[in-house]
Coordinates of C-alpha atoms and ligand atoms in Angstrom, one line a residue:
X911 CA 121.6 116.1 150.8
X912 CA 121.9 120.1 150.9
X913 CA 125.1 119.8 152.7
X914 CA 127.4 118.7 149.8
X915 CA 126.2 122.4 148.1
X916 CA 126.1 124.2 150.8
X917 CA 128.7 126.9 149.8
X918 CA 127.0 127.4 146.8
X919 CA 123.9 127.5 148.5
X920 CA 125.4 130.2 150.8
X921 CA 126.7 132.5 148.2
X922 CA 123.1 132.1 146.6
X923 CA 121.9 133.6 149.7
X924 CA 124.1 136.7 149.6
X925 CA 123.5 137.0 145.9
X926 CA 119.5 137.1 147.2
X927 CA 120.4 139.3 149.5
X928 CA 122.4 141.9 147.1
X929 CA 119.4 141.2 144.9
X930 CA 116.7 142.3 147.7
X931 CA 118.8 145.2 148.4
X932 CA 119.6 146.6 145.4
X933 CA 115.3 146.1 144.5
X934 CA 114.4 148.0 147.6
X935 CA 117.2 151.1 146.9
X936 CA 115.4 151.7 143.8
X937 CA 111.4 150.9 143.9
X938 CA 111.8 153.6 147.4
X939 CA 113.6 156.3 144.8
X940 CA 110.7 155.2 142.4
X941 CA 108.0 155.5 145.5
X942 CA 106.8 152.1 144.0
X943 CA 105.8 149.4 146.3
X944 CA 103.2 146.6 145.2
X945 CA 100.8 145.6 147.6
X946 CA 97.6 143.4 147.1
X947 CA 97.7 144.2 143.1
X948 CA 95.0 142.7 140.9
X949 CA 98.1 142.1 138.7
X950 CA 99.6 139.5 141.0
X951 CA 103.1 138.2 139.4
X952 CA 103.0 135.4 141.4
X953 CA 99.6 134.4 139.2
X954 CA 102.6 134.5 136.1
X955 CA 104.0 131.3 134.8
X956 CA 107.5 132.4 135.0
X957 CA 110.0 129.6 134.2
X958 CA 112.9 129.4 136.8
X959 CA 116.6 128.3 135.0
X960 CA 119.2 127.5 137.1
X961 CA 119.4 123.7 139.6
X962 CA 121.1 125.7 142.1
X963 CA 117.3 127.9 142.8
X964 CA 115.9 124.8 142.6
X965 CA 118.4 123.1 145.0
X966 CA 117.5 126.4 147.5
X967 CA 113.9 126.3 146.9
X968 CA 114.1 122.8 147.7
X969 CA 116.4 123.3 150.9
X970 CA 113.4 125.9 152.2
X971 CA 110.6 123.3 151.0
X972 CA 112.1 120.4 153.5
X973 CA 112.0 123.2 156.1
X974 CA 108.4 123.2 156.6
X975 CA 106.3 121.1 158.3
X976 CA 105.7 117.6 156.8
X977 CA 101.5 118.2 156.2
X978 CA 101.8 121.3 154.7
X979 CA 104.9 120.2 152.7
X980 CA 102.4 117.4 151.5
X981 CA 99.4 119.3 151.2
X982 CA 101.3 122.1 148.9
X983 CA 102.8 119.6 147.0
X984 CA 99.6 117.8 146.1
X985 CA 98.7 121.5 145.3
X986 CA 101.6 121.7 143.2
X987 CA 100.3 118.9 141.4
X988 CA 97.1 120.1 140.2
X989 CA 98.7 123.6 139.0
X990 CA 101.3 121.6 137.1
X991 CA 98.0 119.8 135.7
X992 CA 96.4 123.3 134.9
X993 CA 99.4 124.7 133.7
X994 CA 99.8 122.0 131.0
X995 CA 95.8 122.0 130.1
X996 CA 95.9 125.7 129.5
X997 CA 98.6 125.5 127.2
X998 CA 97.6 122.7 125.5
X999 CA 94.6 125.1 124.7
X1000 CA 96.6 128.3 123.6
X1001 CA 95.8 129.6 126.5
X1002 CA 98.2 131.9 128.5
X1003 CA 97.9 130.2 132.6
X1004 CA 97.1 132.6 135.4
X1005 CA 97.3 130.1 138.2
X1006 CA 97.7 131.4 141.7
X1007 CA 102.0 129.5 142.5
X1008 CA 101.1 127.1 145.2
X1009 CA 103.5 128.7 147.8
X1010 CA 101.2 132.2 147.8
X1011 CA 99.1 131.7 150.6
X1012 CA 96.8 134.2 151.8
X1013 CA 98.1 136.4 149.5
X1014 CA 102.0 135.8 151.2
X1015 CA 105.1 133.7 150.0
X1016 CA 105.3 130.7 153.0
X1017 CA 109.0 130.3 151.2
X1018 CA 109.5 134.2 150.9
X1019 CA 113.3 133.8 152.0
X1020 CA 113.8 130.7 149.7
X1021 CA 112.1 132.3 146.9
X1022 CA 113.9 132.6 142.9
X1023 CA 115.3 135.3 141.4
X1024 CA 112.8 136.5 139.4
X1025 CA 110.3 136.4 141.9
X1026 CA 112.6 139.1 143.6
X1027 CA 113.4 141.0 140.0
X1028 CA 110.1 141.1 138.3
X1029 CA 107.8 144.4 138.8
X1030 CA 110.2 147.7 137.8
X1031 CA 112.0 148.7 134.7
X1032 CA 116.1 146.9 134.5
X1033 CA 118.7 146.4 131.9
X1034 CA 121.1 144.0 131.3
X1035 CA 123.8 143.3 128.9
X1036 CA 122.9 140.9 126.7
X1037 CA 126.3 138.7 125.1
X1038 CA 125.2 139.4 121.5
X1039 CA 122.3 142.1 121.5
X1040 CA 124.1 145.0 123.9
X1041 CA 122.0 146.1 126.4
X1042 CA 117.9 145.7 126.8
X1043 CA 116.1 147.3 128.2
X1044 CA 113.1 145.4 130.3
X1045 CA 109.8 147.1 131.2
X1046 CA 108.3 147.1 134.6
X1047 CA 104.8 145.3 135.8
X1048 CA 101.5 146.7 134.9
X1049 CA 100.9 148.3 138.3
X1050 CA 104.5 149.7 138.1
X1051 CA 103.3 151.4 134.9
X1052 CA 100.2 152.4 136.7
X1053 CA 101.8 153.7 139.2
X1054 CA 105.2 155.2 138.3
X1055 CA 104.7 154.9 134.7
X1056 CA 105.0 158.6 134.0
X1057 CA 108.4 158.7 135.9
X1058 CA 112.0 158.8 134.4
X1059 CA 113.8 155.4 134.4
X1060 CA 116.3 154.6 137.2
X1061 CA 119.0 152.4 136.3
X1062 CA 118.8 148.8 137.7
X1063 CA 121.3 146.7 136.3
X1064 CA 120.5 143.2 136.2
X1065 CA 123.7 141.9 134.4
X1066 CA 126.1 142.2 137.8
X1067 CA 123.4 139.4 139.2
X1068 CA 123.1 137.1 136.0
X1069 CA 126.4 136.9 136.1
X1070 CA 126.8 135.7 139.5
X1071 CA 124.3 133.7 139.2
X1072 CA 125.9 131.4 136.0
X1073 CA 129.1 131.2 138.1
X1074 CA 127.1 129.7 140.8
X1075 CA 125.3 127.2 138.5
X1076 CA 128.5 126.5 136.7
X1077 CA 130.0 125.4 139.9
X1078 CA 126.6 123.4 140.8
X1079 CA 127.2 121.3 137.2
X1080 CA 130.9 121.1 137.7
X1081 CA 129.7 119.1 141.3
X1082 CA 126.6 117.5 139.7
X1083 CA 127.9 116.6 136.4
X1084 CA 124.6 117.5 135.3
X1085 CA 124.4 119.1 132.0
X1086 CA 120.8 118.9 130.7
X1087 CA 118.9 121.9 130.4
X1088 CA 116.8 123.5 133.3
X1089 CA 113.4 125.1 132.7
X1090 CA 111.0 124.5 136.0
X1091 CA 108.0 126.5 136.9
X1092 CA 108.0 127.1 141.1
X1093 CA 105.5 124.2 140.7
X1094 CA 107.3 122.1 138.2
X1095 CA 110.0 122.2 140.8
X1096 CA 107.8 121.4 144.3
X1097 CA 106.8 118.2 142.7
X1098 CA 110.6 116.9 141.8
X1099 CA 112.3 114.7 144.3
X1100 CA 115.6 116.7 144.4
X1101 CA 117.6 113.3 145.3
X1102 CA 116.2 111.6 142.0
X1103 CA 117.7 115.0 140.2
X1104 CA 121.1 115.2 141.9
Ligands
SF4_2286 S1 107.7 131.5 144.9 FE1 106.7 132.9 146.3 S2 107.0 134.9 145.4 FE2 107.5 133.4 143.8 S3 105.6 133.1 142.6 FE3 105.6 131.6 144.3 S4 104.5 132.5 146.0 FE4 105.1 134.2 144.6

């Protein structure tokens, strides 16, 4: 089913790739580099936007082997479960994202956006607001928090990113909105979305 997106899928990669790049360039210049932190972003809830990460994600996902494919989606499960609990509670979640094994991505490659963003300081131009400015993680404060801000523009990448999608919906015809937890999404049958 990938194959009818897989232009968009590939431009997606080299988006993740300018992405990757452009992270690395400045957490070196920062010295920053997050390994094994108590503050683990992929413990975050972070909602994920866009059907074409979720098309990707999914492309990885039906890469791995069929028992661990099951055995992370019945994982998968119970976080979405937890998730929904927690909130239901007022609690904010901190549920380990059931691709982190042993403290490593299995779909590091495949992996969304902000999973690649997240952890220093960025901009971006908002349409209506100018431009924000974003902080960085906790350990990022802890550990570079007394150094001057580097630009890292995140508004080049957004912006490739919605011409991507828009091409996606153009193809799909799909037009509701998309708001998907790494989770939310491993439990989806991508051919009952698309
Ligand atoms: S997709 Fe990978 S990097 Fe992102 S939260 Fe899950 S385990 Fe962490």
């Amino acid at each position: 089913m990938f194959d009818k997106y897989i232009d968009f899928l590939n431009d997606l990669k080299l988006l993740y790739d300018r992405m990757d790049h452009a992270y690395g360039e400045i957490s070196d210049a920062y010295g920053f580099h997050c390994a094994g932190c108590s503050d683990n972003c992929c413990l975050t809830r972070f909602f994920h936007h866009t059907l074409i990460e979720f098309l990707y994600l999914q492309k990885g996902f039906a890469g791995l082997d069929e028992s661990l494919r099951e055995a992370v989606r019945k994982e998968a499960e119970e976080v979405t479960e937890k998730v929904r609990q927690a909130e239901d509670s007022g609690i904010v979640p901190q549920i380990m994202c059931p691709l982190n094994k042993k403290g490593l991505c299995i779909l590091y490659e495949y992996r969304p956006m902000i999973c690649r963003l997240h952890g220093i300081p960025h901009e971006f131009a908002h349409p209506v607001r100018n431009k924000i400015l974003g902080p960085g993680c906790h350990e990022f404060e802890k550990q570079c928090g007394e150094t001057a801000y580097l630009e890292f523009n995140r508004t080049p990448f957004y912006q490739k990113m919605a011409r991507l999608e828009r091409g996606v919906r153009e193809l799909t015809g799909i037009t509701d909105k998309f708001k998907k937890t790494v989770a939310q999404m491993l439990v989806e049958d991508p051919e009952k979305i698309l």
